[in-house]
Structure formats: C-alpha cells, structure tokens
PDB file of C-alpha atoms in Angstrom:
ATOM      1  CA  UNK A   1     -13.650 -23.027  -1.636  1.00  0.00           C
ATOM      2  CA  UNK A   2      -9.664 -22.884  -0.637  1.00  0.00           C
ATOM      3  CA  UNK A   3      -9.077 -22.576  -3.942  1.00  0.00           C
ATOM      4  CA  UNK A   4     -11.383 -19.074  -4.248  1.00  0.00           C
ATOM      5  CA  UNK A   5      -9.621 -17.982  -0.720  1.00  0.00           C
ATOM      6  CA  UNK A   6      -6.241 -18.524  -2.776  1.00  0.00           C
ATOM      7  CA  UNK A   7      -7.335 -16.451  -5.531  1.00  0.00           C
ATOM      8  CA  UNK A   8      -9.271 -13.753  -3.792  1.00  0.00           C
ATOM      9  CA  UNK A   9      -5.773 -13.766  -1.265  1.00  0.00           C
ATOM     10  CA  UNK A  10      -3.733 -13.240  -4.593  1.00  0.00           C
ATOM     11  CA  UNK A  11      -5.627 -10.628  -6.176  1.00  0.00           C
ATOM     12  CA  UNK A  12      -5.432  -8.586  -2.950  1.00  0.00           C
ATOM     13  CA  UNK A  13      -1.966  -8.934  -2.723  1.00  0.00           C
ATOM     14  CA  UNK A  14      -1.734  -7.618  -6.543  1.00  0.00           C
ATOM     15  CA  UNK A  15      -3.758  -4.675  -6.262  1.00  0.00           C
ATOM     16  CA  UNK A  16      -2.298  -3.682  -2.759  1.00  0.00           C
ATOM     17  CA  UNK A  17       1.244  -3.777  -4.469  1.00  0.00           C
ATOM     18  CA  UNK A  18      -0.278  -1.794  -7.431  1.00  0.00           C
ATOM     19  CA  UNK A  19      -1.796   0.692  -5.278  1.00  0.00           C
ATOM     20  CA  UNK A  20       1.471   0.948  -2.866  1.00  0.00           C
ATOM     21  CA  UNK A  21       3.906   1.161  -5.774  1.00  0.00           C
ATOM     22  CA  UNK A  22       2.091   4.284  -7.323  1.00  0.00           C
ATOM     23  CA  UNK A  23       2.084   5.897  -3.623  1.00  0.00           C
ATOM     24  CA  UNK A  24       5.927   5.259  -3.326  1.00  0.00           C
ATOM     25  CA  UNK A  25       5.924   6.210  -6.820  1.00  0.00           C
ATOM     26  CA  UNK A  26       4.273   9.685  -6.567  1.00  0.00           C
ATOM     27  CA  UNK A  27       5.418  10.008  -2.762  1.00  0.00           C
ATOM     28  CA  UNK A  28       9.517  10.991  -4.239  1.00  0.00           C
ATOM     29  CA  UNK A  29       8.245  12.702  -7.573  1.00  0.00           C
ATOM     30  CA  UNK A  30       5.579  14.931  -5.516  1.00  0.00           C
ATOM     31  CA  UNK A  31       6.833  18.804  -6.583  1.00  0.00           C
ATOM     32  CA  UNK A  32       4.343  20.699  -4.563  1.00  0.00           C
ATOM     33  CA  UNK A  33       2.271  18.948  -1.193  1.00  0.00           C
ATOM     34  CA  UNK A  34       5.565  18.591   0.366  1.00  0.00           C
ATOM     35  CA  UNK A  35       4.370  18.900   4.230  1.00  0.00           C
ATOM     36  CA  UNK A  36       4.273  16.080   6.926  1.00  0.00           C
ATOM     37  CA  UNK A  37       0.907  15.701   6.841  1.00  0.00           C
ATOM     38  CA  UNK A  38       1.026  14.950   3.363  1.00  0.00           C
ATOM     39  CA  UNK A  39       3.984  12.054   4.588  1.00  0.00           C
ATOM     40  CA  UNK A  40       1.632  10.904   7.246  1.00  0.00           C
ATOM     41  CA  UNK A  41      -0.896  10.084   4.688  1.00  0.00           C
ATOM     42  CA  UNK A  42       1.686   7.854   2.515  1.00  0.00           C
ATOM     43  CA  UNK A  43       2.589   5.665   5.142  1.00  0.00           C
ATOM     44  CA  UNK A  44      -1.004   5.294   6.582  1.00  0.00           C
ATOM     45  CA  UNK A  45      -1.943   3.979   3.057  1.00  0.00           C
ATOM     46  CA  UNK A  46       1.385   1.899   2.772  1.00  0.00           C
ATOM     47  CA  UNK A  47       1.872   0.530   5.940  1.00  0.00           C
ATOM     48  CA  UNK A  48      -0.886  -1.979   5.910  1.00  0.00           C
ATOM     49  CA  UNK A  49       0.660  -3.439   2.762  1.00  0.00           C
ATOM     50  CA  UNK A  50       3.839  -4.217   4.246  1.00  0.00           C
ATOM     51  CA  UNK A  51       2.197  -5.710   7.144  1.00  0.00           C
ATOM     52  CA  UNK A  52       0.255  -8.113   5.220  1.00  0.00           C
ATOM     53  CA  UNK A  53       3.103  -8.794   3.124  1.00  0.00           C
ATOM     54  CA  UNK A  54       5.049  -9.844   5.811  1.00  0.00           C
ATOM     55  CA  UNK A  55       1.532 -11.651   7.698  1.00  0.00           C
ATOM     56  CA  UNK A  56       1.887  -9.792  10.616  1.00  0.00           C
ATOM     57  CA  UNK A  57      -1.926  -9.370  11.323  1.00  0.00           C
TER      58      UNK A  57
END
C-alpha cells in the first residue's frame, strides 16, 4: 500500500511538472493574449506545483 502511495505521489509530481513546464513554456512565447488576466491564470495553474514541490501544504 506505501508502495502505491509512492508511485501514485511520483506520477503526480511528473505530470504536474509536465503540465507546469508547457505553461512556463507557452507563458514567454505567447504573441497575442498578452493581458494580466491572462498572467493571473499562469500562476493560478503554476503555483500549486511549486507548493507541492517544495511540501508546503
């Protein structure tokens, strides 16, 4: 059972840094949907993977 927690744990971790990478990614190549609200949105979706990167719950 700790060893499914471990894996489950890991794959989260991989597809949160998948998913964060493309929005930092596409976040500095973006040509048009340059307004704040568009910024708000990035670090709504990328702040929760630094947080559990760092285990701050």
């Amino acid at each position: 059972m700790v060893f499914l927690q471990n894996l489950v744990q890991i794959i989260y971790y991989v597809m949160a840094g998948l998913i964060a990478l493309s929005l930092v990614k596409s976040f500095f190549k973006r040509k048009k949907n340059d307004n704040w609200v568009y910024d708000i949105m990035y670090a709504y979706c990328i702040i929760p993977f630094l947080l559990r990167v760092l285990h701050i719950k």
